[in-house]
Amino acid sequence: MPALKKRQAPTQAGPKPKKVQLEQPAKAEKKRSQPVTAPAPTADISAESDDDFDDFEGDDDEFVDMDNVDDNTLDKNIPDAAPTKPIQAKDPNASRESHKAQKAIHEQRRAAKPHSSLLSDAKRVWSLARQKNIPTTERQKHIQDLMNVIRGMVKEIVFKHDASRIVQTVVKYGRQKERDEVAQELTGKYKELAQNKYSKSVQFLITKLIRLCPAHRASILMEFQGNVLRLLLHREATSVLADTFELYANAYERTLLLRDFYGKETMLFTTSGGSDEEKEKAKKGLRGVLEGTDVERRRRVLNALKENLVTIFNNPDKGAVTHAVVHRALWEYLSALNDVPDETERDKLRREMFETCQEVLAEMVHTKDGSRVVREFLAYGTAKDRKQILKVLKPHIERMCLDDDAQMVLFTALDVIDDTKLVSKSLIAEMTGPATNLLVSPQGRRALFYLLVPRTRRHFTPVQIALLAETDDIRSRTSKKAPEAREEEVRKYASEALLSWLEQNTANIIKEPGGSLVAAEIMLFADGDRTPASQSLLRAISTSYPSADPSSPHLIDLPHTSRLYKTLLQGGHFNHATKSVDLAPNWDTGLFAEEFVKIVGKDVALGMCTLGEGNGAFVVAELCEALFRDGEKRSEVRREVKGWFGDEVRGVVEGGQAKGRKVLLEKMASL
């Protein structure tokens, strides 16, 4: 009996190596939105990352240990006086005795300070806990030791510039238990801490506790009630409230900060906590406060809110004008005015508020509520008001184009202002001028799209379109020009600059995916002579195919660029809902196809579908289709292209691996 053939054993390579678990990068901490009036994004101390704690912990000047200081160090700290006599040799014994005396005096002064022994013990443990390169378990042990030292004394030592760093280390590295313990011990002192003008690190500590101790957040904010306006105008405390409102507070907690704007009567006679029903009502903000109130009380609340807002706007140098909490209060005020029964009074109150804050409108556009406020003023404003708003915004238009909320103000200005000549000089020119800078971000590209194809679902989300539509009803009452006529005029004014920009920067623009989208919209929808831009686009792909340099592929090998030329040859964008192409009304695909044949030529066109990866097969297929659609109008060019595809070329295409070879063969047959 023949021996059974054994199955080969797998290679004895040992167990498979475990998959390496890469450490997930830490999430970047949220930052407060920056006003567009700032020359560059600035880092606010209260919104810095955890690593920035080290900036406050790094200065150890207050913790000089005299026992470990040598004589040379002390000599360095003694200022040199200008010698008036020949310098005599120092007596080393006298110098040593002098240093001993200094040490003794320093020890006496340190011992005389309150909690000197506590601070000495805390400093010793703190120096261990704050080390950067130690294991987590060891650090937690040091943090617990440090907490044991300062427990019950946090309120006494936190106001000291040096000792406050010890508390910061506990909050930074401690567990939730230690953080909650610190937050509990500081109860009753948060308002005083927020206004501490001797150490920015104290405000940083409060912001960290508000962020990291959600269970104590509401009670901390309760301590600010009755003093919110004063704190907003306080140089140190304003950033604490701004960060809390915009970054960390939930809907209910925000109302605790807004309640001060509504006046003392509201604070005294309105409950904002307790039952779930009261909390739900509080979340409605001013609308919840005014529910079920009589006309007189409603008027008193609105007057109080107006006075408090005027106080903020009359002190723009304090910085509170840029904060989201102020913008929310102003938006609530304007929204409440819509329910005032007397139209004359309603218009009067709105105009008074506009006149109060018209010079600082640029400080508001970077937040959601601030953007809505400025858009409301644009929609309700007279021609003179709108001109004034554009004057205020003009220096900051490029920055506004790059901000999600601020750009909505620009879009509304394009929607409602009838004087399109004014718009072209003050707004459109400022948007098209820095087009190269805008191209690199989605927000900037969106600003360029709105000049040509406003509110299209290709580039704007349903939420953005709904927000822009909020002012349509007001526009119908305050603007005279038809929306379609205004859009056409805006497109006309923007087209010349955009076409010129595309012609001069073609290669750089279409290399980027976002740039190819912008180029497609300009070519399909811009007004005016597009021939120079078309020729520039075609010259960009007229180089030999494929590219001789692998590091610099031919433009047609880039998927987004190939899609651009395919879109232009088919005459518009493909509509997935109707499964057909939505043809651009003023775009001549036949003329572009004819220019393609002249500039790109036979060799490059055939190379796109027969050489290399054949990534131009779909483009050449659309070229054939464009010539076929024009019928006898381009018969001569059509016959020329048909002559390109002999039997040999067809055989190469059929035997190739290009993705669009089947479509290309069908289009060849139709010529």
XYZ file of C-alpha atoms in Angstrom, residues 71-547:
477
model
C 26.982 81.988 47.857
C 27.567 82.504 44.145
C 23.831 82.476 43.450
C 23.236 85.170 46.048
C 26.055 87.220 44.610
C 24.277 87.190 41.259
C 21.155 88.625 42.855
C 22.982 91.621 44.312
C 23.019 94.479 41.777
C 26.391 95.872 40.892
C 26.864 99.547 41.670
C 29.067 101.680 39.485
C 32.478 101.672 41.215
C 33.761 105.097 42.273
C 36.882 103.771 44.009
C 39.397 101.111 43.154
C 37.828 97.742 43.956
C 39.377 96.187 47.064
C 39.657 92.439 47.584
C 36.639 91.017 49.445
C 37.016 89.269 52.753
C 35.618 85.732 52.107
C 34.654 85.324 55.767
C 32.725 88.583 55.783
C 30.868 87.582 52.617
C 29.989 84.195 54.112
C 28.669 85.793 57.286
C 26.599 88.232 55.220
C 25.015 85.359 53.299
C 24.178 83.518 56.491
C 22.465 86.627 57.774
C 20.432 86.915 54.573
C 19.351 83.288 54.902
C 18.270 83.831 58.468
C 16.244 86.919 57.544
C 14.615 85.072 54.647
C 13.676 82.150 56.912
C 12.182 84.518 59.464
C 10.076 86.267 56.828
C 8.894 82.979 55.366
C 7.977 81.629 58.782
C 6.053 84.808 59.570
C 3.757 84.334 56.539
C 0.374 82.621 57.119
C 0.356 78.853 56.518
C 4.136 78.807 56.075
C 4.552 75.212 57.223
C 1.615 74.086 55.068
C 3.083 75.755 52.009
C 6.511 74.276 52.716
C 5.088 70.736 52.899
C 2.852 71.319 49.874
C 5.739 72.676 47.834
C 7.803 69.590 48.558
C 5.068 67.212 47.310
C 4.097 69.550 44.476
C 7.620 69.436 43.040
C 7.195 65.653 42.707
C 3.629 65.689 41.333
C 4.299 68.216 38.590
C 7.106 66.276 36.928
C 6.341 65.559 33.305
C 7.983 62.206 32.644
C 6.683 59.950 35.412
C 4.225 57.020 35.301
C 0.549 57.735 35.886
C 0.381 55.553 38.987
C 3.294 57.382 40.584
C 1.789 60.752 39.721
C -1.563 59.788 41.220
C 0.191 58.812 44.436
C 1.846 62.234 44.604
C -1.466 63.963 43.809
C -3.178 62.129 46.673
C -0.346 63.100 49.020
C -0.642 66.691 47.844
C -4.399 66.673 48.364
C -3.907 65.337 51.887
C -1.658 68.301 52.632
C -3.959 71.045 51.290
C -7.328 69.476 52.154
C -9.493 71.979 54.008
C -7.121 74.854 53.234
C -7.695 75.317 49.483
C -9.776 78.446 50.001
C -7.009 80.056 52.078
C -4.078 79.339 49.773
C -5.622 79.656 46.308
C -5.370 83.457 46.342
C -1.614 83.322 46.822
C 0.249 83.683 43.564
C 2.691 80.901 44.376
C 0.332 78.509 46.155
C -2.384 78.745 43.495
C -0.121 76.695 41.237
C -0.354 73.819 43.673
C -4.150 73.806 43.300
C -3.812 73.996 39.536
C -1.656 70.868 39.517
C -4.293 68.953 41.492
C -6.968 70.010 38.982
C -4.778 69.194 36.002
C -3.526 65.753 37.019
C -6.044 64.683 39.635
C -8.978 62.335 39.232
C -12.599 63.475 39.266
C -12.755 62.944 43.029
C -9.928 65.411 43.719
C -11.309 67.926 41.219
C -14.771 67.834 42.786
C -13.207 68.219 46.220
C -11.337 71.350 45.138
C -14.482 72.753 43.492
C -16.477 72.124 46.671
C -13.907 73.811 48.917
C -13.906 76.946 46.762
C -17.680 77.393 47.064
C -18.485 81.014 47.839
C -15.215 82.362 46.451
C -15.672 82.057 42.690
C -16.738 85.654 42.078
C -13.757 86.914 44.035
C -11.438 84.514 42.221
C -12.727 85.603 38.811
C -11.888 89.218 39.615
C -8.408 88.495 40.956
C -6.181 90.920 39.097
C -2.823 89.672 40.334
C -2.702 86.313 38.593
C -4.189 85.222 35.266
C -3.684 81.636 36.373
C -6.552 81.988 38.851
C -9.019 82.695 36.030
C -7.515 79.739 34.189
C -8.183 77.583 37.263
C -11.868 78.612 37.395
C -12.333 77.856 33.701
C -10.771 74.418 34.204
C -13.069 73.655 37.140
C -16.109 74.744 35.109
C -15.038 72.477 32.258
C -13.919 69.464 34.277
C -16.519 69.512 37.079
C -19.933 69.503 35.382
C -21.648 68.543 38.648
C -20.538 71.852 40.186
C -20.948 74.025 37.091
C -24.452 75.294 37.849
C -23.561 76.169 41.458
C -20.461 78.059 40.276
C -22.533 80.054 37.790
C -25.106 80.782 40.499
C -22.390 82.656 42.390
C -21.994 84.982 39.397
C -25.695 85.876 39.299
C -26.358 89.490 40.083
C -22.854 90.425 38.951
C -22.708 89.090 35.389
C -22.682 92.511 33.728
C -20.011 93.778 36.096
C -17.914 90.669 35.455
C -18.313 90.972 31.683
C -16.859 94.465 31.888
C -14.077 93.304 34.214
C -10.728 92.874 32.473
C -9.870 89.530 34.098
C -13.301 87.991 34.674
C -14.744 88.590 31.205
C -12.879 85.677 29.605
C -14.162 83.246 32.252
C -17.795 84.042 31.438
C -17.156 84.097 27.694
C -15.530 80.646 27.679
C -18.159 79.175 29.969
C -21.083 80.374 27.843
C -19.634 79.479 24.447
C -17.695 76.286 25.182
C -18.855 74.460 28.286
C -22.345 75.441 29.507
C -25.469 73.579 28.434
C -28.764 75.267 27.523
C -29.953 75.582 31.122
C -26.599 76.830 32.423
C -26.463 79.515 29.746
C -29.731 80.941 31.000
C -28.120 81.434 34.429
C -25.714 83.893 32.817
C -28.357 85.537 30.633
C -30.767 86.131 33.523
C -28.878 89.247 34.660
C -29.570 90.945 31.327
C -33.327 90.751 31.920
C -33.260 93.067 34.933
C -33.621 92.807 38.704
C -37.349 92.147 38.567
C -36.784 88.996 36.542
C -34.003 87.840 38.867
C -36.167 88.306 41.952
C -39.471 86.897 40.762
C -38.503 84.175 38.291
C -37.404 80.727 39.406
C -34.715 79.092 37.308
C -34.094 75.788 39.059
C -35.780 73.061 41.022
C -38.291 71.066 39.027
C -37.722 69.802 35.521
C -40.613 71.955 34.310
C -38.946 75.113 35.621
C -35.660 74.132 33.988
C -37.359 73.507 30.655
C -38.992 76.929 30.852
C -35.658 78.505 31.774
C -34.049 76.953 28.693
C -36.335 79.091 26.520
C -34.457 82.170 27.689
C -36.238 85.493 27.279
C -39.172 83.838 25.533
C -39.768 81.710 28.623
C -39.547 84.739 30.923
C -42.132 86.657 28.875
C -44.592 83.766 28.591
C -47.903 84.668 30.202
C -46.776 88.145 31.301
C -48.875 91.303 30.951
C -47.976 94.142 28.588
C -46.485 96.376 31.309
C -44.163 93.739 32.717
C -43.117 92.797 29.219
C -42.201 96.413 28.550
C -40.201 96.635 31.801
C -38.226 93.490 31.007
C -37.409 94.684 27.477
C -36.385 98.114 28.774
C -34.074 96.516 31.344
C -32.540 94.281 28.680
C -32.062 97.265 26.380
C -30.361 99.339 29.101
C -27.979 96.533 29.969
C -27.073 95.997 26.314
C -26.467 99.724 25.857
C -24.113 99.610 28.849
C -22.089 96.884 27.123
C -22.004 98.699 23.776
C -20.978 101.965 25.409
C -17.849 100.224 26.731
C -16.403 98.541 23.617
C -12.866 98.776 24.980
C -13.724 96.221 27.691
C -13.990 93.433 25.103
C -17.448 92.163 26.105
C -18.889 93.242 22.734
C -17.214 90.240 21.089
C -18.666 87.623 23.463
C -21.380 85.169 22.439
C -23.367 85.750 25.651
C -23.896 89.406 24.670
C -24.854 88.428 21.114
C -27.419 85.933 22.446
C -28.983 88.595 24.674
C -29.168 91.022 21.733
C -30.697 88.406 19.442
C -33.314 87.577 22.079
C -34.138 91.288 22.345
C -34.601 91.696 18.584
C -36.681 88.508 18.409
C -38.905 89.748 21.246
C -39.491 93.026 19.382
C -41.310 91.087 16.662
C -44.072 90.380 19.196
C -44.579 94.061 20.097
C -48.114 94.834 18.824
C -47.483 98.452 17.826
C -45.505 98.468 14.558
C -44.333 102.063 15.052
C -42.951 101.284 18.499
C -41.371 98.074 17.190
C -39.533 99.910 14.405
C -38.490 102.674 16.803
C -36.940 100.239 19.303
C -35.138 98.319 16.567
C -33.702 101.535 15.107
C -32.531 102.748 18.515
C -30.679 99.498 19.080
C -29.133 99.641 15.601
C -27.891 103.178 16.175
C -26.385 102.089 19.488
C -24.330 99.208 18.102
C -23.829 100.049 14.417
C -20.146 100.918 14.898
C -19.331 97.549 16.510
C -21.253 95.222 14.177
C -17.986 93.784 12.839
C -17.247 92.590 16.388
C -20.348 90.351 16.333
C -20.369 88.478 13.038
C -18.147 85.584 14.198
C -20.814 83.949 16.408
C -24.085 82.334 15.390
C -26.289 84.800 17.258
C -24.148 87.796 16.351
C -24.369 86.836 12.690
C -28.154 86.610 12.937
C -28.281 90.049 14.563
C -26.336 91.727 11.738
C -28.381 89.873 9.120
C -31.549 91.117 10.814
C -30.296 94.703 10.678
C -29.458 94.252 6.988
C -32.879 92.841 6.181
C -34.847 95.545 8.052
C -32.502 98.430 7.278
C -32.976 101.292 4.878
C -30.602 101.866 1.963
C -28.642 104.256 4.176
C -28.440 101.699 6.998
C -27.187 99.001 4.637
C -24.542 101.314 3.246
C -23.357 102.067 6.788
C -23.164 98.352 7.617
C -21.060 97.658 4.503
C -18.754 100.518 5.455
C -18.162 98.957 8.878
C -17.636 95.455 7.470
C -15.509 96.309 4.412
C -12.068 96.179 6.123
C -12.788 92.652 7.373
C -14.457 90.975 4.380
C -11.640 88.530 3.622
C -11.627 87.278 7.221
C -15.414 87.043 7.127
C -15.294 84.882 3.993
C -13.241 82.342 5.953
C -15.636 82.138 8.916
C -18.750 79.936 8.849
C -20.996 82.383 10.696
C -19.526 85.649 9.447
C -19.887 84.707 5.790
C -23.652 84.338 6.259
C -23.758 88.109 6.801
C -22.061 88.645 3.427
C -24.504 86.291 1.716
C -27.475 88.147 3.217
C -25.989 91.459 2.067
C -25.839 90.053 -1.473
C -29.463 88.899 -1.085
C -31.093 92.092 0.192
C -29.164 95.162 -0.994
C -30.738 96.685 -4.117
C -27.804 98.957 -4.971
C -25.689 96.351 -6.750
C -23.173 98.982 -7.885
C -22.437 99.717 -4.244
C -22.256 95.986 -3.581
C -19.821 95.463 -6.463
C -17.401 98.084 -5.114
C -17.713 97.464 -1.381
C -18.335 93.736 -1.257
C -17.837 91.772 -4.483
C -14.440 93.330 -5.272
C -13.290 92.529 -1.716
C -14.396 88.895 -2.153
C -12.902 88.229 -5.595
C -9.617 90.043 -4.923
C -8.240 87.482 -2.448
C -9.686 84.502 -4.383
C -6.375 82.623 -4.192
C -6.453 82.827 -0.382
C -10.110 81.812 -0.239
C -9.564 78.773 -2.463
C -7.713 76.781 0.189
C -10.617 76.402 2.643
C -14.207 75.133 2.251
C -15.519 78.379 3.751
C -13.573 80.502 1.291
C -14.729 78.447 -1.692
C -18.306 78.733 -0.462
C -17.978 82.525 -0.559
C -16.888 82.343 -4.222
C -19.713 79.923 -5.061
C -22.339 82.290 -3.647
C -21.397 84.955 -6.175
C -22.260 82.601 -9.058
C -24.636 79.892 -7.818
C -26.230 81.051 -4.536
C -27.948 78.454 -2.345
C -27.240 75.522 -4.651
C -27.436 72.145 -2.945
C -24.138 71.175 -4.536
C -22.222 73.478 -2.201
C -24.620 74.569 0.584
C -26.186 72.361 3.232
C -29.940 72.393 3.915
C -29.249 74.042 7.277
C -27.315 76.891 5.641
C -30.004 77.374 3.007
C -32.701 77.451 5.699
C -30.757 80.063 7.695
C -30.361 82.259 4.629
C -34.060 81.891 3.849
C -34.985 83.358 7.262
C -34.646 86.888 5.871
C -36.537 86.229 2.608
C -39.893 87.282 4.037
C -38.421 90.523 5.407
C -36.646 91.138 2.080
C -39.937 90.941 0.232
C -41.149 93.946 2.279
C -37.971 96.042 2.452
C -36.288 95.480 -0.940
C -37.666 96.599 -4.289
C -35.601 94.583 -6.756
C -36.616 91.048 -7.765
C -34.292 88.367 -6.312
C -33.594 86.909 -9.764
C -32.559 90.286 -11.172
C -30.301 90.937 -8.177
C -28.612 87.527 -8.518
C -28.002 88.144 -12.210
C -26.398 91.530 -11.526
C -24.208 90.123 -8.749
C -23.071 87.320 -11.066
C -22.304 89.839 -13.803
C -20.158 92.005 -11.535
C -18.250 89.001 -10.138
C -17.694 87.198 -13.450
C -15.031 89.412 -15.011
C -12.696 89.229 -11.999
C -13.198 85.480 -11.518
C -12.638 84.657 -15.204
C -9.468 86.749 -15.241
C -8.240 85.062 -12.052
C -8.910 81.593 -13.505
C -7.137 82.450 -16.765
C -4.006 83.665 -14.961
C -3.800 80.846 -12.382
C -5.272 77.859 -14.223
C -2.684 75.185 -13.405
C -2.472 76.037 -9.709
C -6.250 76.173 -9.346
C -7.208 72.892 -11.019
C -4.461 70.885 -9.312
C -6.464 71.050 -6.090
C -9.795 69.208 -5.683
C -11.512 72.319 -4.328
C -10.035 74.439 -7.084
C -11.460 72.212 -9.797
C -14.943 72.695 -8.274
C -14.545 76.474 -8.372
C -13.213 76.358 -11.937
C -16.227 74.312 -13.079
C -18.735 76.786 -11.602
C -16.903 79.776 -13.092
C -16.838 78.256 -16.572
C -20.445 77.043 -16.514
C -22.183 80.012 -14.914
C -20.046 83.150 -15.236
C -21.179 85.885 -17.627
C -19.026 87.404 -20.335
C -16.397 86.074 -22.714
C -15.096 82.759 -21.385
C -12.895 81.972 -24.390
C -9.553 83.067 -22.842
C -10.259 81.021 -19.695
C -11.322 78.014 -21.821
C -8.146 78.160 -23.844
C -6.054 78.441 -20.680
C -7.789 75.362 -19.261
C -7.125 73.370 -22.426
C -3.493 74.430 -22.672
C -2.990 73.082 -19.151
C -3.708 69.508 -20.374
C -2.104 69.805 -23.815
C 1.255 68.469 -22.590
C 2.269 64.986 -23.710
C 0.492 62.076 -22.038
C 1.493 60.286 -19.857
C 3.841 62.489 -17.852
